[in-house]
Coordinates of C-alpha atoms in Angstrom, one line a residue:
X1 CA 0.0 0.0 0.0
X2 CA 1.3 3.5 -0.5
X3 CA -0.5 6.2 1.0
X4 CA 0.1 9.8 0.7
X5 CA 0.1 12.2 4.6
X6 CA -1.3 15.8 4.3
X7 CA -2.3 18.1 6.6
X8 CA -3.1 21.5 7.5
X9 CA -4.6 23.0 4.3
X10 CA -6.3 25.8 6.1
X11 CA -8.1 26.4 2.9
X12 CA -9.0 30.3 3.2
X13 CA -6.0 31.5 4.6
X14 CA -5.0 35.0 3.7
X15 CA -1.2 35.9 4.2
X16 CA -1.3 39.8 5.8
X17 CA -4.5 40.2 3.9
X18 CA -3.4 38.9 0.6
X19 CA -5.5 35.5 -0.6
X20 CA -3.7 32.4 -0.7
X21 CA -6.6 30.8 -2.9
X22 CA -3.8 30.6 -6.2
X23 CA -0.9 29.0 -3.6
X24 CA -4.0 26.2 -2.9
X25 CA -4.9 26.0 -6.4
X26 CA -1.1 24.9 -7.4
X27 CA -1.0 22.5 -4.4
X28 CA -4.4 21.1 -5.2
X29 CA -3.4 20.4 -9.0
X30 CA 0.2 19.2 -8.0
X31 CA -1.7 16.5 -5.7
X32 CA -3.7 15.0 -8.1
X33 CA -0.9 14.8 -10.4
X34 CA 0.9 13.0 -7.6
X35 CA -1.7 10.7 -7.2
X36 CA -2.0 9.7 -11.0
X37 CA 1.9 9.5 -11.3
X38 CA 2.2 7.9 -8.2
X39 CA -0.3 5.2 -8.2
X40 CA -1.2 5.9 -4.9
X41 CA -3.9 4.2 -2.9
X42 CA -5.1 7.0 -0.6
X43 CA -4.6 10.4 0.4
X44 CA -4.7 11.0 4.6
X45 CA -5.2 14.7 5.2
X46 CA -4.8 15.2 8.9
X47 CA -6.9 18.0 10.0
X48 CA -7.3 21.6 9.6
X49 CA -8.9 21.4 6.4
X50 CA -10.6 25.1 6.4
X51 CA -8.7 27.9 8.1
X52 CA -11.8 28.7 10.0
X53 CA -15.5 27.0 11.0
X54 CA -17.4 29.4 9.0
X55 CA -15.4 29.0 5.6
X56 CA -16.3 31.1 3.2
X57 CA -18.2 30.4 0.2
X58 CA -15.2 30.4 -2.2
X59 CA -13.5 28.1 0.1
X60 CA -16.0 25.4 -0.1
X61 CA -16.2 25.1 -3.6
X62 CA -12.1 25.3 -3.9
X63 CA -12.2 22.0 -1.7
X64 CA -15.5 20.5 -3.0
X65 CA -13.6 20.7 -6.7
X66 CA -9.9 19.4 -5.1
X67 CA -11.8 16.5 -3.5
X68 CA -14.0 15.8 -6.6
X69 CA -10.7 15.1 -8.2
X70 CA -8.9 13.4 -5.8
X71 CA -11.7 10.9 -5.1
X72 CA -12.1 10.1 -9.2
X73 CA -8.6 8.4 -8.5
X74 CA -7.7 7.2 -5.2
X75 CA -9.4 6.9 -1.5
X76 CA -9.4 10.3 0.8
X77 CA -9.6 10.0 4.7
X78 CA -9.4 13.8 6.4
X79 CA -10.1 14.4 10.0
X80 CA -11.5 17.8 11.8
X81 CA -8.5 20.1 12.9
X82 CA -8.7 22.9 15.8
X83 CA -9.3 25.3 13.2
X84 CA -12.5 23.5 11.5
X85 CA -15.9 23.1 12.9
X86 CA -16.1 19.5 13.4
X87 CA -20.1 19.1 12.8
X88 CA -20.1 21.1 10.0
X89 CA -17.1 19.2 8.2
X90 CA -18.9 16.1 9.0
X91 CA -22.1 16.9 8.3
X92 CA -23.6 14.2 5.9
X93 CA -20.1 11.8 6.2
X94 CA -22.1 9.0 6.4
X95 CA -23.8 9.1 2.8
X96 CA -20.7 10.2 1.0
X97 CA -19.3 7.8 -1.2
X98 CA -17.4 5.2 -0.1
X99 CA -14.0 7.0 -1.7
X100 CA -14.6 9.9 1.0
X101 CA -14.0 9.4 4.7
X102 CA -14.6 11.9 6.6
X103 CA -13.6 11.5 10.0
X104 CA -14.7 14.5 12.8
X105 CA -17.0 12.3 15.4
X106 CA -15.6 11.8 18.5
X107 CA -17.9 9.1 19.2
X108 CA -16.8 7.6 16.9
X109 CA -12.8 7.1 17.4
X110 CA -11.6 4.0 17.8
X111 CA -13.5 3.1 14.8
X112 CA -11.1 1.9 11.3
X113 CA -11.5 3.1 8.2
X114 CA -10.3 0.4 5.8
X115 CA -8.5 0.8 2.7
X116 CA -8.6 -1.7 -0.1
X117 CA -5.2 -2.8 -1.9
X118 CA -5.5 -3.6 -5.3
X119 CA -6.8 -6.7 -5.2
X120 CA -9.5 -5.8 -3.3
X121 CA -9.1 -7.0 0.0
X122 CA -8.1 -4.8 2.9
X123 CA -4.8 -3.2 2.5
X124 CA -4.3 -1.3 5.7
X125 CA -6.4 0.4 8.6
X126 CA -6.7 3.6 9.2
X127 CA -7.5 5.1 12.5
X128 CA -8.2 8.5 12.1
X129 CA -8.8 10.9 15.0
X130 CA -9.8 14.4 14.9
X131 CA -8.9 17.3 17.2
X132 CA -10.6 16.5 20.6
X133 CA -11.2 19.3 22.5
X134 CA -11.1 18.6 25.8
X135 CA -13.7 20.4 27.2
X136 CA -15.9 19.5 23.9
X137 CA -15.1 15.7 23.8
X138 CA -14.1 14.2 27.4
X139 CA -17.4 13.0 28.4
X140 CA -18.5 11.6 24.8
X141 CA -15.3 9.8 25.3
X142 CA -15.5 8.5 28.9
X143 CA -15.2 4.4 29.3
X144 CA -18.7 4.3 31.4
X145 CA -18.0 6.4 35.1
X146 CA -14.5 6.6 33.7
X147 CA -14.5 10.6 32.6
X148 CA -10.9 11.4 30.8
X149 CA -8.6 14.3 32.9
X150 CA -9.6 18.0 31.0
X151 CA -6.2 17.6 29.3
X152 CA -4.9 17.2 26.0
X153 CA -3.5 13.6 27.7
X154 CA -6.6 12.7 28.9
X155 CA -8.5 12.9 25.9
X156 CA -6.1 11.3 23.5
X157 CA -5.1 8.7 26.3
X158 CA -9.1 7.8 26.1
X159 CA -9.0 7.9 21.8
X160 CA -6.0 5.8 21.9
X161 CA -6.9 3.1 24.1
X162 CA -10.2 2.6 21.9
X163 CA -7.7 2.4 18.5
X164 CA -5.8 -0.1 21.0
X165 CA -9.1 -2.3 22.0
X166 CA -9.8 -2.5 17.9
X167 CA -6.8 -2.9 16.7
X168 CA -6.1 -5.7 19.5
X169 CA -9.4 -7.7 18.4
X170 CA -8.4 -7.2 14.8
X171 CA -4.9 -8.8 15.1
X172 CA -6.1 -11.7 17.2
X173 CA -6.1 -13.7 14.7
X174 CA -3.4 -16.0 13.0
X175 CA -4.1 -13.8 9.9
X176 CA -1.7 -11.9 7.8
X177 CA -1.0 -8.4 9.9
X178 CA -2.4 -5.7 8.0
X179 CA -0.6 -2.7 8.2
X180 CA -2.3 0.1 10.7
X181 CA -2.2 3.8 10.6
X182 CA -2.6 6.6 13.0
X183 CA -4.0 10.0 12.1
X184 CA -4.0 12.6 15.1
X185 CA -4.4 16.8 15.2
X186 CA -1.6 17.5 18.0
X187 CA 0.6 19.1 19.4
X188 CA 3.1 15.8 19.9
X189 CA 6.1 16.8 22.1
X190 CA 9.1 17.1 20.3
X191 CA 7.7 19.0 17.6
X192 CA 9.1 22.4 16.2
X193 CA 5.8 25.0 15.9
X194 CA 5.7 28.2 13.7
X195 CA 3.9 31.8 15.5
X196 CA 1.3 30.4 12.8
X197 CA -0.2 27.8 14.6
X198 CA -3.5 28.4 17.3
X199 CA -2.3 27.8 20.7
X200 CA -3.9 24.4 22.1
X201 CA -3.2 25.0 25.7
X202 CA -5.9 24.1 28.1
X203 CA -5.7 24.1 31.7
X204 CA -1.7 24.9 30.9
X205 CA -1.4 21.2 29.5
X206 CA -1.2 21.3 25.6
X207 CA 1.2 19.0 24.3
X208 CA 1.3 15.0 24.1
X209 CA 4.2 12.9 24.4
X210 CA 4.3 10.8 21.0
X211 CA 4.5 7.4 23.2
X212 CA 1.0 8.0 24.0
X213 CA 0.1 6.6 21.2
X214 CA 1.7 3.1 22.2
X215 CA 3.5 1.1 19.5
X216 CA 1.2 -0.9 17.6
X217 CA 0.6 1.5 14.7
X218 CA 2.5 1.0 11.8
X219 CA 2.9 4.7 11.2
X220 CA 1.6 8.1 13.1
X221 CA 0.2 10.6 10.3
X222 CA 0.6 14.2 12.2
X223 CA -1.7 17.4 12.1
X224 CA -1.0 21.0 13.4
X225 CA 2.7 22.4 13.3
X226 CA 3.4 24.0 10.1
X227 CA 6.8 22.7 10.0
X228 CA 7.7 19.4 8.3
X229 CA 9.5 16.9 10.6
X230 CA 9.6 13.8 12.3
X231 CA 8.7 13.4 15.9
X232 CA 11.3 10.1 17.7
X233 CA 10.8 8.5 20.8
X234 CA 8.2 6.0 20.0
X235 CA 6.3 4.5 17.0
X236 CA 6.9 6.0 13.3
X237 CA 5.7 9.6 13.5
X238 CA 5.7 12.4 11.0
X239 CA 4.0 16.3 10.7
X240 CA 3.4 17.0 6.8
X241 CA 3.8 20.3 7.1
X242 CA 1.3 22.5 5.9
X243 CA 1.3 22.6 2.2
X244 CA 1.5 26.7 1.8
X245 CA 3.5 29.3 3.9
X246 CA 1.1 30.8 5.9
X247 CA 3.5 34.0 7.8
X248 CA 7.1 34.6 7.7
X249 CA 8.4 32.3 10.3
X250 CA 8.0 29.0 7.9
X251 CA 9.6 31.4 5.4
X252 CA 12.7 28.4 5.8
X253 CA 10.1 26.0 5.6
X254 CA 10.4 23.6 2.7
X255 CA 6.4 22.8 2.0
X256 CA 6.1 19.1 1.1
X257 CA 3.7 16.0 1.4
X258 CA 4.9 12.5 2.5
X259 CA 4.2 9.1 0.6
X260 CA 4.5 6.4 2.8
X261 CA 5.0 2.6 1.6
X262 CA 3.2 0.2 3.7
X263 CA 4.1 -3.1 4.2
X264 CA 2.6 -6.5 6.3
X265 CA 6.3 -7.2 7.6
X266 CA 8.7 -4.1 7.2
X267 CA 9.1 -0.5 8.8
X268 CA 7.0 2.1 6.6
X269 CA 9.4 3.4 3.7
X270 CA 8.9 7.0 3.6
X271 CA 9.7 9.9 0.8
X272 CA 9.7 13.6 1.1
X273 CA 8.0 15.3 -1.6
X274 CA 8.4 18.8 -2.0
X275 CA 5.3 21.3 -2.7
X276 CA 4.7 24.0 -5.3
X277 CA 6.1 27.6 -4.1
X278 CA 4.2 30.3 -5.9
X279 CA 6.2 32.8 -4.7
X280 CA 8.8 32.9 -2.1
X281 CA 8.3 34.3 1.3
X282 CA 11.7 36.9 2.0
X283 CA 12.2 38.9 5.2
X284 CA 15.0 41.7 5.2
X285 CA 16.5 44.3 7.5
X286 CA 18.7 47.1 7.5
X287 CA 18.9 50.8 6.9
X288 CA 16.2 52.1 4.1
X289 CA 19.3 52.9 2.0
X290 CA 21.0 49.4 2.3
X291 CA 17.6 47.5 1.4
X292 CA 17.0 49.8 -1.4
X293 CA 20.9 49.7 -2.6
X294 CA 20.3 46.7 -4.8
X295 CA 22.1 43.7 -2.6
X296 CA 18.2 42.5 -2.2
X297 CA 17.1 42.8 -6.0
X298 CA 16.6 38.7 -5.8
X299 CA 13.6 39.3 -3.6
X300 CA 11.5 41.8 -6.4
X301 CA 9.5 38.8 -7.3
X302 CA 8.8 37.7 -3.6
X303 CA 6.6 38.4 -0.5
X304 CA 8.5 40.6 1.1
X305 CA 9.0 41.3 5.3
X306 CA 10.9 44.7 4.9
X307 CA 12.5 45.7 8.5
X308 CA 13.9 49.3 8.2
X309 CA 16.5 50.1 11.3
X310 CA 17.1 53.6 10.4
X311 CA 17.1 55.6 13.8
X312 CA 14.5 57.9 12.6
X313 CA 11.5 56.3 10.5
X314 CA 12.7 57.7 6.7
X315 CA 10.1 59.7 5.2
X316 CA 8.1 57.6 2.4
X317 CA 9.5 54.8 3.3
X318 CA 6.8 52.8 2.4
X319 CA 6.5 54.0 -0.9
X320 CA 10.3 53.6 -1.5
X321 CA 10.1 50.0 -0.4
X322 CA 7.3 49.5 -3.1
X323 CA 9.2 50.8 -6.2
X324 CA 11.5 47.9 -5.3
X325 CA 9.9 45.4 -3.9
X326 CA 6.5 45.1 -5.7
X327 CA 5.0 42.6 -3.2
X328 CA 6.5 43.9 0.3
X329 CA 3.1 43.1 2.1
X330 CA 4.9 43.6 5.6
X331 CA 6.7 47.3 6.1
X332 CA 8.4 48.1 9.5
X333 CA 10.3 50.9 11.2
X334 CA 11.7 49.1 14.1
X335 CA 14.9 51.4 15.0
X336 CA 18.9 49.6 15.4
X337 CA 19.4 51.5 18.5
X338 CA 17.2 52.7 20.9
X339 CA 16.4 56.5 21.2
X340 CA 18.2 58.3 24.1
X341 CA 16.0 58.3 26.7
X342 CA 13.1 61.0 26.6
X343 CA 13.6 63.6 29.4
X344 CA 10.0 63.9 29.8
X345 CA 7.8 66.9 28.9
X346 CA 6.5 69.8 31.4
X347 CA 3.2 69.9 30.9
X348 CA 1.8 72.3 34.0
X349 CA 1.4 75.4 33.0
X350 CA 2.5 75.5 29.6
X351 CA 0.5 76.1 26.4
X352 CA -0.8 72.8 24.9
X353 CA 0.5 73.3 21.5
X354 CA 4.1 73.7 22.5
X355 CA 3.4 70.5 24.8
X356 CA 2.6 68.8 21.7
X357 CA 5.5 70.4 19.9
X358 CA 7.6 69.2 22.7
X359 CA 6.8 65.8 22.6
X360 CA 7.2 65.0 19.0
X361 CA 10.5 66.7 19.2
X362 CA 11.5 64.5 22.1
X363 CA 10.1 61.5 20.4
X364 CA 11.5 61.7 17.2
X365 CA 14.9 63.9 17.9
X366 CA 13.2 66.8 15.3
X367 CA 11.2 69.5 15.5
X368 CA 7.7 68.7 14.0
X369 CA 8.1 70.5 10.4
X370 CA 5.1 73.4 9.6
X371 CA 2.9 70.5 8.4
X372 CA 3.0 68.5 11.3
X373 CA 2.3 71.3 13.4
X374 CA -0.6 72.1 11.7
X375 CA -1.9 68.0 12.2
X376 CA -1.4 68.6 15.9
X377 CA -3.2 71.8 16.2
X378 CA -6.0 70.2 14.3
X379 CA -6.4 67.1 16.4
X380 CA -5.7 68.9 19.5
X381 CA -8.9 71.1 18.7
X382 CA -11.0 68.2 17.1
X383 CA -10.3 66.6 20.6
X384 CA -11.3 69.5 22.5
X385 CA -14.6 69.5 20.5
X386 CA -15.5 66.3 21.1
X387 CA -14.8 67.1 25.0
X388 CA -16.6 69.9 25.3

């Protein structure tokens, strides 16, 4: 069998208010040309399908098309992320076709989703579990007076030992082993996040350690950090990654999707295969005149994170940064030294407009020119009206 780990799509996503809807539509076409070229068997998206639970209108139909696709040619099993609403993902999963799985139901984990091999007969098991909240899920997932801690832990402890109960019946026979695979939206500890990722932190407790999930599964399919990598310290365990940058701290990233080779008798065999950039994701800092000097002319064609360090915030420097960098979507004035400290401004006594005067001078180490004075004196009275 030879299944193919995704996660994270967060179809929807805008980056700094720019849509990401073209950056999906590459990935989405590149992933059904992997599957045709590939001959793969499934596709296992785990979680954080939409980037919100409300997805906009656009969004569904981008997915409804990319999974219209997918299922003409393989098997698709996705799970409910943090970021999705889990009954409105679900909502009709049990008359989809049999080619969709869609897994958000946490009365339900525990329960396999079988994949056929080409022959027909059952290939490998899928355990798929969405993200359990564990203020949402702990009771639907207690074991009779048994209710699960309100932890991260204790709700996956609860999932897990269901997936353990199955998968113990199923291979308590003398029959071949059938390979068996784990699908989880988690923070698993170990793992590297991005400052793009929602916090999971309940109750302080929001990461797992990865030999929670015991040792049984033949491989551990990973939802939530951004970041591909493996997670060690018990069974086979991998994040995909999310498919698209989604701020400048995976700007490093190397966006990819994982095809995994299943076997009855061997370790998975898994290959790293990198994702579609439509355009690169550069962040750069110095003085306005060194970033507009032309050392950074290989980032024209990027997203651009412009940091300008000058000591006093150049005038126009947005517009300067534009002529250069057509698709600097992040502009900042974030000075390389710190200002001397500001004495402080007499206020008692004195006229307010040279109080104002007095301030920006001490703020910015210039006097306010005639133009700025006039923007003070303006807002200074606008204030005074809204007072009075």
């Amino acid at each position: 069998m030879r299944i193919l780990h995704t996660s994270d799509w967060h179809v929807g996503r805008n980056l700094h208010g720019i849509s990401l809807a073209h950056a999906h539509e590459a990935y989405f076409d590149h992933l059904v040309e992997l599957v045709r070229s590939e001959s793969l068997d499934a596709v296992l998206v785990s979680g954080d399908i939409y980037d919100r639970a409300i997805p906009p209108l656009e969004s569904v139909e981008l997915l409804s098309d990319a999974l219209g696709r997918l299922c003409s040619l393989t098997r698709v099993v996705l799970t409910s992320g943090n970021h999705d609403s889990a009954t409105r993902l679900g909502f009709g999963a049990g008359l989809l076709r049999p080619e969709l799985a869609i897994c958000s139901d946490a009365a339900r984990v525990g329960e396999a989703v079988e994949l056929p091999d080409r022959a027909g007969d059952v290939g490998a098991i899928v355990y798929a579990l969405p993200y359990l909240d564990p203020d949402l899920t702990r009771h639907r997932l207690a074991d009779g007076a048994d209710v699960p801690e309100r932890s991260h832990q204790g709700v996956l402890g609860a999932a897990v030992r269901r997936v353990e109960a199955d998968l113990s019946r199923r291979r308590s026979s003398p029959s071949v082993r059938i390979p068996a695979v784990g699908m989880a939206h988690a923070f698993v500890r170990g793992g590297e996040p991005s400052d793009s990722e929602r916090d999971l932190r309940v109750g302080g407790i929001g990461d797992v350690p990865v030999g929670l999930f015991g040792a049984e599964l033949d491989y551990l399919a990973l939802g939530h950090l951004h970041g591909p990598q493996a997670v060690t310290g018990g069974v086979a365990a991998r994040y995909s990654g999310s498919p698209v940058a989604f701020s400048f701290s995976e700007r490093n990233h190397t966006k990819s999707s994982v095809i995994v080779e299943l076997a009855p008798d061997s370790a998975p065999q898994v290959q790293v295969v990198e994702a579609p950039v439509v355009r690169r994701l550069v962040e750069i800092t110095g003085p306005l005149e060194d970033l507009l000097s032309g050392k950074h002319e290989g980032a024209a064609d990027a997203w651009v994170k412009a940091v300008v360090t000058d000591t006093h915030r150049p005038e126009g420097m947005r517009e300067l940064l534009l002529e250069h960098f057509p698709h600097a979507i992040v502009t900042l004035h974030v000075p390389g030294q710190a200002l001397e400290e500001v004495r402080g401004v007499q206020t008692e006594g004195v006229d307010p407009y040279e109080v104002l005067e007095s301030f920006v001078e001490e703020a910015t180490g210039t006097v306010p020119s005639p133009d700025e004075v006039t923007v003070l004196r303006d807002a200074y009275e606008s204030a005074r009206g809204v007072v009075a």
